[in-house]
mmCIF file of C-alpha atoms in Angstrom:
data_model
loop_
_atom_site.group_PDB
_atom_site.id
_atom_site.type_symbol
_atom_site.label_atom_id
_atom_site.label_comp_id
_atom_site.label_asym_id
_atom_site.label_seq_id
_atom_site.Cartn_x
_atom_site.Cartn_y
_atom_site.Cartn_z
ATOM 1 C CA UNK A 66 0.000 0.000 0.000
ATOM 2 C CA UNK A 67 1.279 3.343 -0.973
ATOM 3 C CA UNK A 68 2.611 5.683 1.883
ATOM 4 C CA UNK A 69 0.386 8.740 1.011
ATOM 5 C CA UNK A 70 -2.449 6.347 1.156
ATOM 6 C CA UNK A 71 -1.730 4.958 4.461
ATOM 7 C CA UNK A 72 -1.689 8.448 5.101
ATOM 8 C CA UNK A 73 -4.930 9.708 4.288
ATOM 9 C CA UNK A 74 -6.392 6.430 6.325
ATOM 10 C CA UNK A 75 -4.694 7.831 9.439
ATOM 11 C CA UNK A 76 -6.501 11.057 9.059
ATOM 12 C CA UNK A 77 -9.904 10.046 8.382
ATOM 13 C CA UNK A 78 -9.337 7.919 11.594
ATOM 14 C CA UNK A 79 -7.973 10.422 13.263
ATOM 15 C CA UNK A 80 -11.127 12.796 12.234
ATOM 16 C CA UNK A 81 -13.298 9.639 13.000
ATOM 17 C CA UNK A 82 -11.583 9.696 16.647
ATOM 18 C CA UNK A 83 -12.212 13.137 17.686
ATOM 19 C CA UNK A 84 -15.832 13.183 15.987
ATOM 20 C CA UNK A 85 -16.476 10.418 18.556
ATOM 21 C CA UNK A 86 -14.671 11.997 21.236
ATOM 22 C CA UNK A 87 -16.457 15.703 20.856
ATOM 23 C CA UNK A 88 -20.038 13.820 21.240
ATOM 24 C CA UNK A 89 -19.159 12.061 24.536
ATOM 25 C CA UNK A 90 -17.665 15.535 25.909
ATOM 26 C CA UNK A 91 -21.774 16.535 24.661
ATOM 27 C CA UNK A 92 -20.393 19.160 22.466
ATOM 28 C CA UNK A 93 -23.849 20.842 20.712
ATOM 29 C CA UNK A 94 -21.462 20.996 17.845
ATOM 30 C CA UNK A 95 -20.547 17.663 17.657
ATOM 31 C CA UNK A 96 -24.402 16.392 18.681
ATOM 32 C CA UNK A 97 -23.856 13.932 15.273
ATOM 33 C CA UNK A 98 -20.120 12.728 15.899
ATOM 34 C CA UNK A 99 -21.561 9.137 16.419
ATOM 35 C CA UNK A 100 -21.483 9.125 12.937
ATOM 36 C CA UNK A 101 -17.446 8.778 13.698
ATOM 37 C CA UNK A 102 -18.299 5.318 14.259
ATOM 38 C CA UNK A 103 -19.757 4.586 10.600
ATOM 39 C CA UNK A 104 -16.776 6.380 8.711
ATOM 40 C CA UNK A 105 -14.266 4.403 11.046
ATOM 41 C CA UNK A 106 -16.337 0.874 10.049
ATOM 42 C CA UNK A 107 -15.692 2.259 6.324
ATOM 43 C CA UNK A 108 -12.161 2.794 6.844
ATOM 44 C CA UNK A 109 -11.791 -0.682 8.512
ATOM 45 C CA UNK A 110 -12.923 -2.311 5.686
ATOM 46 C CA UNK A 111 -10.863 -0.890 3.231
ATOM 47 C CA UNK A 112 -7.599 -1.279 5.277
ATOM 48 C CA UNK A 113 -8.906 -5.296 5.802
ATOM 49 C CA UNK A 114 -9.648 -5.584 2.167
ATOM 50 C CA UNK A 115 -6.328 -3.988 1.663
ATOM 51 C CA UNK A 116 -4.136 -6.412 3.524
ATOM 52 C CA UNK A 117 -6.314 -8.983 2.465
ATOM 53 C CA UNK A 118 -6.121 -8.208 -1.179
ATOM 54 C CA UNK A 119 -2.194 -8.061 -1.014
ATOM 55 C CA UNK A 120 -1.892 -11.340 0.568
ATOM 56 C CA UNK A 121 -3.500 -13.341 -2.241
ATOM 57 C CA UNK A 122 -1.745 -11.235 -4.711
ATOM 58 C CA UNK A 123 1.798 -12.625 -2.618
ATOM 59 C CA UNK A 124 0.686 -16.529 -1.964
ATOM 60 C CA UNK A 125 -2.458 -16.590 -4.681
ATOM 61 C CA UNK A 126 -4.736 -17.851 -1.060
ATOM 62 C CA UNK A 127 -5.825 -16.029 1.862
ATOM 63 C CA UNK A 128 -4.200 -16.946 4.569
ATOM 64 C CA UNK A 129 -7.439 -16.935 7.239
ATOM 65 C CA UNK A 130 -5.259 -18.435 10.051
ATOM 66 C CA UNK A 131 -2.658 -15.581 10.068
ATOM 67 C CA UNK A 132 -5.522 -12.859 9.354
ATOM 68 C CA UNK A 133 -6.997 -14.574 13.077
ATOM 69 C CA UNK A 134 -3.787 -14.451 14.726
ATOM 70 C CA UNK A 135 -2.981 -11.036 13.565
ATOM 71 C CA UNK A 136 -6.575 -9.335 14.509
ATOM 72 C CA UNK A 137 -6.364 -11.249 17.505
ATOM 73 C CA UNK A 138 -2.460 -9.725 18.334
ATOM 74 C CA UNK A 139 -4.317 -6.291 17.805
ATOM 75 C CA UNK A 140 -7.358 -6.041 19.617
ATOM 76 C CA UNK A 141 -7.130 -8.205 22.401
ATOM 77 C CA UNK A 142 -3.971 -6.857 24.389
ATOM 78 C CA UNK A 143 -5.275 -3.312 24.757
ATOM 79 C CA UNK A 144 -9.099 -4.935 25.526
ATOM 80 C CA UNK A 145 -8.110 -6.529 28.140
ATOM 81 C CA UNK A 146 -6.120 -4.128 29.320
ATOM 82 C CA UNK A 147 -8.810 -1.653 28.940
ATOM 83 C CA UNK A 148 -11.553 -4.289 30.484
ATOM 84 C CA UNK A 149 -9.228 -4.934 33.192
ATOM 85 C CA UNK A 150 -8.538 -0.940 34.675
ATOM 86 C CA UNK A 151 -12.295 -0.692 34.057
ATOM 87 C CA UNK A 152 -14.076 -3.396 36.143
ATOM 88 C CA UNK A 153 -11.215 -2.493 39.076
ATOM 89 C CA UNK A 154 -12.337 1.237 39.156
ATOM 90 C CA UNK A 155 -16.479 0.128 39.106
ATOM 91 C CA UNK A 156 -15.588 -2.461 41.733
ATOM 92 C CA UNK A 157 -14.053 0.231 43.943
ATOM 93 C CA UNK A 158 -16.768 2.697 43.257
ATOM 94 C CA UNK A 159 -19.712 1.162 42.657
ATOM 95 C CA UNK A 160 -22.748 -1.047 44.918
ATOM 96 C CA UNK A 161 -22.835 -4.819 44.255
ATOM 97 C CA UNK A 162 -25.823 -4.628 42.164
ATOM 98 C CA UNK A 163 -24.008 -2.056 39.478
ATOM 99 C CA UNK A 164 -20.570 -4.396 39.739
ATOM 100 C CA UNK A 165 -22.576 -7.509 38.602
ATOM 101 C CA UNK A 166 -24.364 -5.697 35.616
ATOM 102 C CA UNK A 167 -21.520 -4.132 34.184
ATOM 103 C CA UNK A 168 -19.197 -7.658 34.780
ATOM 104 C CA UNK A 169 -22.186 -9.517 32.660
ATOM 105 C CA UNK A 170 -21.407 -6.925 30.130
ATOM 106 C CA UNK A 171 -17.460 -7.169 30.180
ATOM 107 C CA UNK A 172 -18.034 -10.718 29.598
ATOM 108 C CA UNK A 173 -19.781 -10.005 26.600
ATOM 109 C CA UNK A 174 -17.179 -7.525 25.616
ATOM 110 C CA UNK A 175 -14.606 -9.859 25.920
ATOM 111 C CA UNK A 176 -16.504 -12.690 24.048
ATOM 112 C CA UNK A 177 -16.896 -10.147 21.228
ATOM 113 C CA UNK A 178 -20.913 -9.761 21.126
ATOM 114 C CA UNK A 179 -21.250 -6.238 23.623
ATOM 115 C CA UNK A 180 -23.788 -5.470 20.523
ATOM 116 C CA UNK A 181 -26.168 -8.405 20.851
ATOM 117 C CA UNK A 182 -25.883 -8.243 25.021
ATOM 118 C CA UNK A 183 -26.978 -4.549 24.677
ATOM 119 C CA UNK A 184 -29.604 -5.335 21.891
ATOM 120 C CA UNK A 185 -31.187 -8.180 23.735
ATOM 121 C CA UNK A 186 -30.976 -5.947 26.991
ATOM 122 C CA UNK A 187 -32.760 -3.049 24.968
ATOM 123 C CA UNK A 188 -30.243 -0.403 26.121
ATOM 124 C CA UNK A 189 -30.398 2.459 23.559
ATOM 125 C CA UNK A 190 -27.010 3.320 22.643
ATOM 126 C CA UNK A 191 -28.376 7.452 23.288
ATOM 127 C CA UNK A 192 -29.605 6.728 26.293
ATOM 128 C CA UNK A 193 -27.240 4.807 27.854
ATOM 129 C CA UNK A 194 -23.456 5.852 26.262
ATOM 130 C CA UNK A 195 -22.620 8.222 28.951
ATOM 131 C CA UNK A 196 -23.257 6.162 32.194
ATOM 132 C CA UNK A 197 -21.997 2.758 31.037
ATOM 133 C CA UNK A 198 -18.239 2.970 30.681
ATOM 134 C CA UNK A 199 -18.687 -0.416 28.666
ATOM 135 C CA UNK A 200 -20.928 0.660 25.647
ATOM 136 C CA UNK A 201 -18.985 1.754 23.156
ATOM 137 C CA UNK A 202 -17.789 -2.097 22.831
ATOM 138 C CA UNK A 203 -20.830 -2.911 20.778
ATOM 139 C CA UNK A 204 -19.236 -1.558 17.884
ATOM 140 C CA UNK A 205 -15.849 -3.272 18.094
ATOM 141 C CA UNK A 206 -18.401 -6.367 18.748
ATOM 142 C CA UNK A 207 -19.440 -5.493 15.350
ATOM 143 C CA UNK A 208 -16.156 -5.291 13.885
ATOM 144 C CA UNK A 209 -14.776 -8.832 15.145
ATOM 145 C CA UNK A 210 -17.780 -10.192 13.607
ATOM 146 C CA UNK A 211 -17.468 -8.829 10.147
ATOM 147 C CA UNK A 212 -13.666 -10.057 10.562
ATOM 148 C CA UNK A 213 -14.842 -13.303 11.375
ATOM 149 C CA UNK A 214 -17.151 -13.762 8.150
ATOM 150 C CA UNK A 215 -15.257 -11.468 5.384
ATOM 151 C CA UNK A 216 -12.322 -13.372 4.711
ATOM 152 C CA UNK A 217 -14.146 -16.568 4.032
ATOM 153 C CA UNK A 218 -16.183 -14.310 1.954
ATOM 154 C CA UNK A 219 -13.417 -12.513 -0.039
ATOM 155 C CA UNK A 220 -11.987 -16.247 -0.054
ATOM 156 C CA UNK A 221 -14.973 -17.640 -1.745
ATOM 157 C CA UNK A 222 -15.129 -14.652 -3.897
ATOM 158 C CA UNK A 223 -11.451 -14.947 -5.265
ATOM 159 C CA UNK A 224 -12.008 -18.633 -6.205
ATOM 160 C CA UNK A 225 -15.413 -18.521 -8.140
ATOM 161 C CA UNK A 226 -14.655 -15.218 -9.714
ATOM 162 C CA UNK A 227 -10.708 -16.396 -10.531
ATOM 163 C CA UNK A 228 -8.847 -13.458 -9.729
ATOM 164 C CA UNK A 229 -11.656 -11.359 -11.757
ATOM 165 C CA UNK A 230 -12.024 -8.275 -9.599
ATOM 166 C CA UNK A 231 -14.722 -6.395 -11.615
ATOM 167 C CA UNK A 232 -16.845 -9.205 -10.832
ATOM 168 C CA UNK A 233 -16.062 -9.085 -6.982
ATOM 169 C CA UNK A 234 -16.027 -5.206 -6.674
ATOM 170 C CA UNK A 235 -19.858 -6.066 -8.512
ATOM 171 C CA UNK A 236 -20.654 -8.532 -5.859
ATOM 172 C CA UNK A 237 -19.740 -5.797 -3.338
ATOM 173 C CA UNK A 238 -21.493 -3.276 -4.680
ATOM 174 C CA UNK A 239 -24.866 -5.665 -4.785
ATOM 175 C CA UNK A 240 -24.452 -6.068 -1.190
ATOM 176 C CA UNK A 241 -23.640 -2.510 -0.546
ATOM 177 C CA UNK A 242 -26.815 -1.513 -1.962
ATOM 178 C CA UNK A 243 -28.639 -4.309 -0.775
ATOM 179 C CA UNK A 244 -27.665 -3.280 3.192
ATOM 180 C CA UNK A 245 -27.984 0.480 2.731
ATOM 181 C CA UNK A 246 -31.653 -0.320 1.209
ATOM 182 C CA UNK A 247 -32.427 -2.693 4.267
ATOM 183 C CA UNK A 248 -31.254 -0.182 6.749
ATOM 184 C CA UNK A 249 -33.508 2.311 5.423
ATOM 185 C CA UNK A 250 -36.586 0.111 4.852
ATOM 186 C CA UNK A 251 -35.919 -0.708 8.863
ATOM 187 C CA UNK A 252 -34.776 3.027 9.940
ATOM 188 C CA UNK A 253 -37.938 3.128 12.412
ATOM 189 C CA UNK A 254 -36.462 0.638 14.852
ATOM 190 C CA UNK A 255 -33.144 2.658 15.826
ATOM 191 C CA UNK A 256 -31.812 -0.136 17.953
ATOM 192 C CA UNK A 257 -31.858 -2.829 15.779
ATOM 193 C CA UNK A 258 -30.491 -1.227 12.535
ATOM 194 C CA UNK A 259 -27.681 0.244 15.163
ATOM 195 C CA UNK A 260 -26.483 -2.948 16.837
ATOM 196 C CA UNK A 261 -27.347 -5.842 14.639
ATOM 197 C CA UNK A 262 -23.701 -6.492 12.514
ATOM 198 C CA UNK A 263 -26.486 -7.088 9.016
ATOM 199 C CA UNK A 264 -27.034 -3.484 9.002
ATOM 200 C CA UNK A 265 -23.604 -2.594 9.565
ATOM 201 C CA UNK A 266 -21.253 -4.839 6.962
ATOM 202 C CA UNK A 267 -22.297 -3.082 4.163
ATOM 203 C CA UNK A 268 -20.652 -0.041 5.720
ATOM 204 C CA UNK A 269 -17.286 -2.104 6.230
ATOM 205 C CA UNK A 270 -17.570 -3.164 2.287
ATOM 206 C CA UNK A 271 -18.566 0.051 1.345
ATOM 207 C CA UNK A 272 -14.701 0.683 2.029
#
């Protein structure tokens, strides 16, 4: 990958980042900077498709153990260590009945699935993001799941297409269009179009 394109990734992250960051301060400026969230599931996808792309160029296969072991080399480390600090400070500071909500949660967090947990638990993301220190780990919930289904995917896609990316970058765009149309047929229930990783992937392949 070119330099100056790695470049312009870290920036939009960056911008993605602070969007995010301004909303939680509850910035009237920055009343949409959720919508960091969607540009950094964009950018997430390209880099994926990226490094993805460039090892089947290298080895002609994708290599879906070594895509695991490296996703699970980056996340994980700082998770826990975030998960960790976290539940010590609640379980200095808060009652019993707040430390054994927020550890069900964790262990959702950790499993990769804080989306579903908060879905099934009918916790509005709005409502809820500034007094759960947890709740921004639905989306990286999201994220290990569409890292868990795209290679196969792209895999898939390489060997019936052979190597025929018009084709793929079609197939993409089909889905693309296909999840953007869904999302909007099922904008009236906010939760589930927010959480649910179907209304979500076509953002990451969108990158």
């Amino acid at each position: 990958m070119p330099s100056n394109q790695l470049n312009h990734i870290q920036v939009l992250r960056a911008i993605s980042v602070l969007f995010v960051f301004f909303y939680h301060l509850k910035n009237d400026i920055f009343q949409n900077g959720y919508l960091g969230v969607d540009i950094f599931f964009v950018i997430s996808g390209l880099v994926i498709s990226l490094k993805l792309h460039e090892n089947y160029e290298k080895t002609n296969i994708i290599n879906i153990k070594e895509f695991f072991i490296k996703r699970i080399k980056r996340i994980y480390p700082v998770l826990l260590f975030f998960l960790f600090t976290t539940f010590l400070i609640i379980l200095i500071f808060s009652p019993l009945d707040t430390i054994l909500s927020n550890f069900k949660h964790l262990t959702f967090a950790l499993l990769g699935i804080a989306n579903f947990s908060y879905l099934i638990a009918k916790k509005d993301y709005f409502d809820n993001v500034f007094e759960d220190p947890l709740h921004h780990t639905w989306s990286l919930g999201v994220e290990e799941q569409f890292y868990l289904i795209y290679p196969f995917f792209l895999a898939a896609c390489f060997f019936i297409f052979k190597k025929k990316i018009s084709k793929i970058i079609l197939t993409l765009l089909c889905l693309i269009v296909i999840g953007a149309y869904t999302t909007h047929q099922y904008s009236e229930d906010r939760m589930l179009i927010f959480y649910l990783p179907f209304f979500r992937f076509w953002q990451f392949l969108f990158g």
